[in-house]
């Protein structure tokens, strides 16, 4: 088989394929180029960054401007391990940073390579979460089948008793038995999750979000406010519309219950490039954030909320989040949660590419 030659645009494509953030600066510390990973790590667009001073384009690097200026003057690079980079209002990110002098045509500049360590830790955490979810579902599936068989026998026996003893006194007892068996059957069915194969077709994520918002807003009191912040450029994804609606609805209803009739629920959509989900790297991923300003989830609970039957509400079943995680997982995605008092964010990550990328 004859291989096609590499195009002249290959260097830019190679840079965009790296998992390391790469930024080049000219002698005045203005951004000359920035790859896709750097856009994702620092939350800045290439169109905005190029031509701007690095201290203005990438605010996380602002406190390190003097160090970059010294590297430019001396013509020497440096390496910083486990460097904490922070932008006001954001959580810090931990990175390894390498700065190297660079020749740009007839001039000089700097090449900055930034390897996000948080990303690798998140990949390991996501893989562990997915493995735990799969083990939990397998255990529940086996347990549920063991429970369903005797429940059917108990219900059948109660029906026979009701037929053999039609008087009202015995009928009251048999109906209690049948009612409780039906309740347990329903619980077991919910534990097992959807029993149909996803019917996948092109789905607009914003149509899903708006459908859920309208459902919850219809039952919400006036004190609950909904904010929408959508990225209209997100393309359709291939998925089961009904299952995605159910996954998002479970999370939005949790947010609605968290604000307790007076608070704000924000729905956001963004894209992430070169993003890894459960060990599989995708060229493009949709990120859906559902944030509420409720009291937050206690740190002791944050690692348990996706397990079945775990809930902080007396009337809760503890099934909504595990079912959402399962439904998103069947679409190749993942749900993550960050919480502190006044801000709980559930992030749904869904691949937008039609096939998985490279393994991370």
Short mmCIF file of C-alpha atoms in Angstrom, two decimals:
data_model
loop_
_atom_site.label_atom_id
_atom_site.label_comp_id
_atom_site.label_asym_id
_atom_site.label_seq_id
_atom_site.Cartn_x
_atom_site.Cartn_y
_atom_site.Cartn_z
CA UNK A 1 0.00 0.00 0.00
CA UNK A 2 1.38 3.38 -1.01
CA UNK A 3 1.34 5.90 1.85
CA UNK A 4 0.29 9.49 1.22
CA UNK A 5 3.01 12.10 1.80
CA UNK A 6 2.84 14.26 4.92
CA UNK A 7 1.35 17.66 4.14
CA UNK A 8 3.05 20.95 4.86
CA UNK A 9 0.47 21.60 7.57
CA UNK A 10 1.62 18.51 9.47
CA UNK A 11 3.76 20.39 12.05
CA UNK A 12 0.71 22.37 13.23
CA UNK A 13 -1.39 19.20 13.31
CA UNK A 14 1.31 17.40 15.28
CA UNK A 15 1.45 20.22 17.84
CA UNK A 16 -2.33 20.09 18.21
CA UNK A 17 -2.11 16.35 18.77
CA UNK A 18 0.25 16.67 21.73
CA UNK A 19 -0.99 16.26 25.29
CA UNK A 20 1.59 18.88 26.36
CA UNK A 21 0.61 22.56 26.22
CA UNK A 22 3.04 24.35 23.87
CA UNK A 23 3.33 28.15 23.63
CA UNK A 24 5.92 30.12 21.65
CA UNK A 25 6.76 33.75 22.46
CA UNK A 26 8.65 36.42 20.56
CA UNK A 27 11.37 38.66 22.03
CA UNK A 28 8.69 40.97 23.54
CA UNK A 29 6.95 38.02 25.21
CA UNK A 30 4.02 38.19 22.81
CA UNK A 31 2.32 34.92 21.90
CA UNK A 32 3.35 33.65 18.46
CA UNK A 33 1.62 30.28 18.56
CA UNK A 34 -0.41 28.13 20.93
CA UNK A 35 -1.60 24.55 20.50
CA UNK A 36 -4.98 23.00 21.27
CA UNK A 37 -3.91 21.54 24.61
CA UNK A 38 -2.77 24.98 25.79
CA UNK A 39 -6.17 26.38 24.79
CA UNK A 40 -7.86 23.72 26.91
CA UNK A 41 -5.54 23.95 29.92
CA UNK A 42 -5.67 27.74 30.16
CA UNK A 43 -9.19 28.30 28.87
CA UNK A 44 -8.10 30.73 26.14
CA UNK A 45 -8.74 30.76 22.39
CA UNK A 46 -5.94 30.82 19.86
CA UNK A 47 -7.56 33.75 18.03
CA UNK A 48 -7.50 35.85 21.19
CA UNK A 49 -4.05 34.83 22.45
CA UNK A 50 -1.87 35.22 19.36
CA UNK A 51 -0.26 38.67 19.25
CA UNK A 52 -1.05 39.47 22.89
CA UNK A 53 1.47 39.75 25.71
CA UNK A 54 1.64 36.40 27.46
CA UNK A 55 0.83 38.10 30.79
CA UNK A 56 -2.47 39.30 29.29
CA UNK A 57 -3.32 36.33 27.10
CA UNK A 58 -2.62 33.65 29.73
CA UNK A 59 -3.36 35.05 33.15
CA UNK A 60 -2.03 31.96 34.91
CA UNK A 61 1.47 32.88 33.70
CA UNK A 62 1.22 36.53 34.80
CA UNK A 63 3.05 36.01 38.15
CA UNK A 64 5.96 34.39 36.25
CA UNK A 65 6.52 37.20 33.74
CA UNK A 66 9.74 38.40 35.40
CA UNK A 67 11.18 34.90 35.24
CA UNK A 68 10.37 34.72 31.53
CA UNK A 69 11.93 38.15 30.94
CA UNK A 70 15.12 37.00 32.69
CA UNK A 71 15.22 33.84 30.57
CA UNK A 72 14.89 36.00 27.45
CA UNK A 73 17.68 38.38 28.51
CA UNK A 74 20.06 35.62 29.56
CA UNK A 75 19.22 33.33 26.66
CA UNK A 76 18.87 30.40 29.06
CA UNK A 77 15.94 28.18 29.83
CA UNK A 78 14.69 26.68 33.07
CA UNK A 79 12.56 23.83 34.36
CA UNK A 80 9.98 24.02 37.16
CA UNK A 81 8.57 20.82 38.58
CA UNK A 82 5.09 20.64 40.15
CA UNK A 83 4.50 24.35 39.60
CA UNK A 84 1.16 25.70 40.83
CA UNK A 85 -0.56 27.95 38.27
CA UNK A 86 -3.66 29.86 39.25
CA UNK A 87 -6.09 32.36 37.77
CA UNK A 88 -8.27 34.47 40.06
CA UNK A 89 -11.44 32.59 40.90
CA UNK A 90 -10.19 29.27 39.49
CA UNK A 91 -8.69 26.26 41.17
CA UNK A 92 -4.89 25.94 40.81
CA UNK A 93 -3.46 23.47 38.34
CA UNK A 94 -0.24 21.55 38.96
CA UNK A 95 2.17 21.36 36.03
CA UNK A 96 5.73 20.64 35.00
CA UNK A 97 7.00 23.67 33.06
CA UNK A 98 10.00 23.79 30.68
CA UNK A 99 11.15 27.07 29.09
CA UNK A 100 13.66 26.91 26.21
CA UNK A 101 15.26 29.72 24.13
CA UNK A 102 13.97 29.62 20.56
CA UNK A 103 15.11 31.04 17.23
CA UNK A 104 12.18 32.56 15.30
CA UNK A 105 13.35 33.45 11.80
CA UNK A 106 15.95 36.17 12.35
CA UNK A 107 14.75 36.87 15.88
CA UNK A 108 14.68 35.05 19.17
CA UNK A 109 11.95 33.94 21.49
CA UNK A 110 10.94 31.36 24.06
CA UNK A 111 9.28 27.99 23.82
CA UNK A 112 7.13 27.07 26.82
CA UNK A 113 6.14 23.44 27.34
CA UNK A 114 3.64 22.74 30.10
CA UNK A 115 2.66 19.23 31.13
CA UNK A 116 -0.49 19.26 33.28
CA UNK A 117 -0.06 16.74 36.08
CA UNK A 118 -3.67 17.14 37.20
CA UNK A 119 -4.74 15.61 33.90
CA UNK A 120 -2.88 12.36 34.56
CA UNK A 121 -4.21 12.21 38.10
CA UNK A 122 -7.73 12.81 36.75
CA UNK A 123 -7.34 10.04 34.17
CA UNK A 124 -6.30 7.61 36.91
CA UNK A 125 -9.22 8.72 39.07
CA UNK A 126 -11.68 8.38 36.17
CA UNK A 127 -10.42 4.89 35.33
CA UNK A 128 -10.82 3.87 38.98
CA UNK A 129 -14.32 5.37 39.08
CA UNK A 130 -15.37 3.52 35.93
CA UNK A 131 -13.94 0.24 37.26
CA UNK A 132 -15.76 0.71 40.56
CA UNK A 133 -18.99 1.55 38.74
CA UNK A 134 -18.72 -1.56 36.59
CA UNK A 135 -18.00 -3.78 39.60
CA UNK A 136 -20.89 -2.20 41.49
CA UNK A 137 -23.29 -2.69 38.58
CA UNK A 138 -22.26 -6.33 38.18
CA UNK A 139 -22.83 -6.97 41.88
CA UNK A 140 -26.23 -5.24 41.79
CA UNK A 141 -27.22 -7.07 38.60
CA UNK A 142 -26.51 -10.46 40.16
CA UNK A 143 -28.16 -9.50 43.45
CA UNK A 144 -31.23 -8.10 41.70
CA UNK A 145 -31.80 -11.30 39.75
CA UNK A 146 -31.50 -13.34 42.96
CA UNK A 147 -34.14 -11.10 44.56
CA UNK A 148 -36.57 -11.03 41.62
CA UNK A 149 -37.05 -14.80 41.50
CA UNK A 150 -38.39 -15.27 45.07
CA UNK A 151 -40.40 -12.05 44.79
CA UNK A 152 -42.29 -13.55 41.87
CA UNK A 153 -43.03 -16.63 43.96
CA UNK A 154 -44.20 -14.56 46.93
CA UNK A 155 -46.52 -12.51 44.72
CA UNK A 156 -47.96 -15.62 43.12
CA UNK A 157 -48.56 -17.25 46.52
CA UNK A 158 -50.32 -14.11 47.78
CA UNK A 159 -52.59 -14.09 44.74
CA UNK A 160 -53.50 -17.74 45.36
CA UNK A 161 -54.29 -16.96 49.00
CA UNK A 162 -56.46 -14.03 47.91
CA UNK A 163 -58.37 -16.34 45.56
CA UNK A 164 -58.77 -19.09 48.17
CA UNK A 165 -59.75 -16.72 50.99
CA UNK A 166 -61.88 -14.00 49.37
CA UNK A 167 -63.12 -12.58 52.68
CA UNK A 168 -62.13 -8.97 53.38
CA UNK A 169 -59.93 -9.75 56.41
CA UNK A 170 -57.55 -12.03 54.49
CA UNK A 171 -57.72 -9.88 51.36
CA UNK A 172 -56.29 -6.93 53.33
CA UNK A 173 -53.19 -8.96 54.25
CA UNK A 174 -52.67 -10.42 50.79
CA UNK A 175 -52.97 -7.01 49.16
CA UNK A 176 -50.34 -5.62 51.54
CA UNK A 177 -48.04 -8.47 50.47
CA UNK A 178 -48.72 -7.88 46.77
CA UNK A 179 -48.28 -4.12 47.12
CA UNK A 180 -44.92 -4.46 48.92
CA UNK A 181 -43.70 -7.08 46.44
CA UNK A 182 -44.58 -4.73 43.56
CA UNK A 183 -42.71 -1.91 45.30
CA UNK A 184 -39.61 -4.10 45.70
CA UNK A 185 -39.91 -5.26 42.08
CA UNK A 186 -39.97 -1.64 40.95
CA UNK A 187 -36.92 -0.84 43.11
CA UNK A 188 -35.01 -3.81 41.69
CA UNK A 189 -35.90 -2.78 38.12
CA UNK A 190 -34.61 0.72 38.81
CA UNK A 191 -31.40 -0.72 40.24
CA UNK A 192 -30.91 -2.70 37.04
CA UNK A 193 -31.34 0.46 34.98
CA UNK A 194 -32.63 0.69 31.38
CA UNK A 195 -33.23 -2.70 29.80
CA UNK A 196 -33.12 -1.54 26.19
CA UNK A 197 -30.28 -0.89 23.80
CA UNK A 198 -29.68 2.85 23.20
CA UNK A 199 -31.40 4.10 20.03
CA UNK A 200 -28.63 6.38 18.82
CA UNK A 201 -29.10 9.23 16.36
CA UNK A 202 -27.81 12.82 16.01
CA UNK A 203 -28.76 14.78 19.15
CA UNK A 204 -28.41 18.48 19.89
CA UNK A 205 -27.15 18.84 23.48
CA UNK A 206 -28.85 22.23 23.87
CA UNK A 207 -32.21 20.79 22.88
CA UNK A 208 -31.73 18.20 25.64
CA UNK A 209 -30.77 20.89 28.18
CA UNK A 210 -33.70 23.12 27.24
CA UNK A 211 -36.15 20.21 27.46
CA UNK A 212 -34.92 19.39 30.97
CA UNK A 213 -34.92 23.04 32.03
CA UNK A 214 -38.54 23.45 30.97
CA UNK A 215 -39.58 20.30 32.84
CA UNK A 216 -37.95 21.35 36.11
CA UNK A 217 -38.83 25.04 35.76
CA UNK A 218 -42.52 24.09 35.50
CA UNK A 219 -42.44 22.61 39.00
CA UNK A 220 -40.01 25.10 40.56
CA UNK A 221 -41.12 27.96 42.84
CA UNK A 222 -40.36 31.58 41.93
CA UNK A 223 -37.26 31.59 44.16
CA UNK A 224 -35.41 29.19 41.85
CA UNK A 225 -33.61 30.87 38.94
CA UNK A 226 -32.13 29.21 35.87
CA UNK A 227 -29.10 30.64 34.05
CA UNK A 228 -28.07 29.43 30.59
CA UNK A 229 -24.61 29.78 29.10
CA UNK A 230 -24.38 27.72 25.92
CA UNK A 231 -21.70 27.42 23.26
CA UNK A 232 -23.74 27.45 20.01
CA UNK A 233 -20.84 26.00 18.00
CA UNK A 234 -21.13 22.55 19.62
CA UNK A 235 -22.07 20.03 16.90
CA UNK A 236 -24.64 17.28 17.32
CA UNK A 237 -23.49 14.14 19.08
CA UNK A 238 -24.56 10.58 18.35
CA UNK A 239 -26.70 9.38 21.23
CA UNK A 240 -30.06 8.28 22.60
CA UNK A 241 -32.07 11.44 23.19
CA UNK A 242 -34.39 9.93 25.81
CA UNK A 243 -31.55 8.43 27.81
CA UNK A 244 -29.56 11.67 27.72
CA UNK A 245 -32.63 13.60 28.89
CA UNK A 246 -33.03 11.15 31.80
CA UNK A 247 -29.34 11.47 32.75
CA UNK A 248 -29.46 15.29 32.75
CA UNK A 249 -32.89 15.40 34.42
CA UNK A 250 -31.68 13.35 37.41
CA UNK A 251 -28.82 15.80 37.99
CA UNK A 252 -30.89 18.95 37.49
CA UNK A 253 -33.53 17.64 39.91
CA UNK A 254 -30.78 17.02 42.48
CA UNK A 255 -29.66 20.63 42.00
CA UNK A 256 -33.27 21.79 42.36
CA UNK A 257 -33.58 19.91 45.65
CA UNK A 258 -30.21 21.26 46.84
CA UNK A 259 -31.24 24.93 46.51
CA UNK A 260 -34.43 24.13 48.49
CA UNK A 261 -36.76 26.55 46.73
CA UNK A 262 -34.43 29.57 46.71
CA UNK A 263 -31.28 29.61 44.63
CA UNK A 264 -29.70 29.55 41.21
CA UNK A 265 -29.11 26.64 38.82
CA UNK A 266 -26.71 27.29 35.94
CA UNK A 267 -26.57 25.21 32.76
CA UNK A 268 -23.38 25.58 30.69
CA UNK A 269 -22.00 23.91 27.60
CA UNK A 270 -18.44 23.99 26.29
CA UNK A 271 -16.14 21.92 24.08
CA UNK A 272 -12.88 20.33 25.18
CA UNK A 273 -10.18 19.33 22.73
CA UNK A 274 -7.88 16.33 23.07
CA UNK A 275 -9.73 15.20 26.17
CA UNK A 276 -9.33 11.79 27.81
CA UNK A 277 -12.28 9.84 29.20
CA UNK A 278 -11.57 6.58 30.95
CA UNK A 279 -8.24 6.08 29.19
CA UNK A 280 -9.55 6.90 25.70
CA UNK A 281 -8.49 10.16 24.17
CA UNK A 282 -11.01 12.06 22.04
CA UNK A 283 -10.38 14.86 19.59
CA UNK A 284 -13.48 16.75 20.69
CA UNK A 285 -15.71 16.38 23.76
CA UNK A 286 -18.82 18.24 24.89
CA UNK A 287 -18.75 19.38 28.51
CA UNK A 288 -22.12 20.08 30.13
CA UNK A 289 -21.94 21.74 33.55
CA UNK A 290 -24.89 21.82 35.95
CA UNK A 291 -24.11 24.10 38.88
CA UNK A 292 -26.17 25.05 41.92
CA UNK A 293 -25.45 27.45 44.77
CA UNK A 294 -26.77 25.15 47.49
CA UNK A 295 -24.94 24.07 50.66
CA UNK A 296 -22.69 21.63 48.80
CA UNK A 297 -21.83 17.97 49.29
CA UNK A 298 -19.75 17.01 52.36
CA UNK A 299 -16.20 15.88 51.48
CA UNK A 300 -16.88 12.53 53.15
CA UNK A 301 -19.70 11.90 50.64
CA UNK A 302 -18.18 13.19 47.41
CA UNK A 303 -16.56 9.85 46.51
CA UNK A 304 -19.73 7.87 47.28
CA UNK A 305 -22.49 9.79 45.52
CA UNK A 306 -22.40 7.63 42.37
CA UNK A 307 -22.94 4.43 44.35
CA UNK A 308 -26.51 3.04 44.46
CA UNK A 309 -28.60 3.65 47.58
CA UNK A 310 -26.30 6.46 48.79
CA UNK A 311 -28.27 9.63 49.50
CA UNK A 312 -28.24 12.62 51.86
CA UNK A 313 -32.02 13.05 51.79
CA UNK A 314 -34.29 10.96 54.05
CA UNK A 315 -36.81 10.54 51.24
CA UNK A 316 -34.18 9.89 48.55
CA UNK A 317 -33.59 6.52 46.89
CA UNK A 318 -29.94 7.08 45.97
CA UNK A 319 -30.56 5.84 42.42
CA UNK A 320 -30.64 9.04 40.34
CA UNK A 321 -26.90 9.70 40.09
CA UNK A 322 -25.85 6.06 39.55
CA UNK A 323 -28.40 5.76 36.73
CA UNK A 324 -27.18 9.02 35.18
CA UNK A 325 -23.57 7.82 35.37
CA UNK A 326 -24.56 4.52 33.74
CA UNK A 327 -26.50 6.22 30.93
CA UNK A 328 -23.65 8.62 30.20
CA UNK A 329 -21.16 5.75 30.37
CA UNK A 330 -23.13 3.86 27.66
CA UNK A 331 -22.48 6.90 25.45
CA UNK A 332 -18.72 6.69 26.08
CA UNK A 333 -18.85 9.57 28.56
CA UNK A 334 -18.38 10.28 32.24
CA UNK A 335 -19.84 12.46 35.00
CA UNK A 336 -17.58 14.24 37.50
CA UNK A 337 -18.50 16.35 40.51
CA UNK A 338 -16.79 19.19 42.38
CA UNK A 339 -18.43 20.71 45.41
CA UNK A 340 -17.92 23.35 48.06
CA UNK A 341 -20.45 25.39 50.03
CA UNK A 342 -22.24 27.67 47.56
CA UNK A 343 -21.08 25.83 44.44
CA UNK A 344 -21.70 22.24 43.38
CA UNK A 345 -20.84 21.44 39.77
CA UNK A 346 -21.71 18.20 37.98
CA UNK A 347 -19.82 17.98 34.69
CA UNK A 348 -21.01 15.60 31.96
CA UNK A 349 -18.37 14.77 29.35
CA UNK A 350 -19.64 13.27 26.07
CA UNK A 351 -17.46 12.43 23.04
CA UNK A 352 -18.32 14.33 19.87
CA UNK A 353 -16.05 12.36 17.56
CA UNK A 354 -17.66 9.37 15.92
CA UNK A 355 -14.96 6.99 17.06
CA UNK A 356 -12.60 6.89 20.05
CA UNK A 357 -9.25 8.57 19.80
CA UNK A 358 -5.88 7.22 20.90
CA UNK A 359 -5.27 5.60 24.23
CA UNK A 360 -3.78 8.01 26.80
#
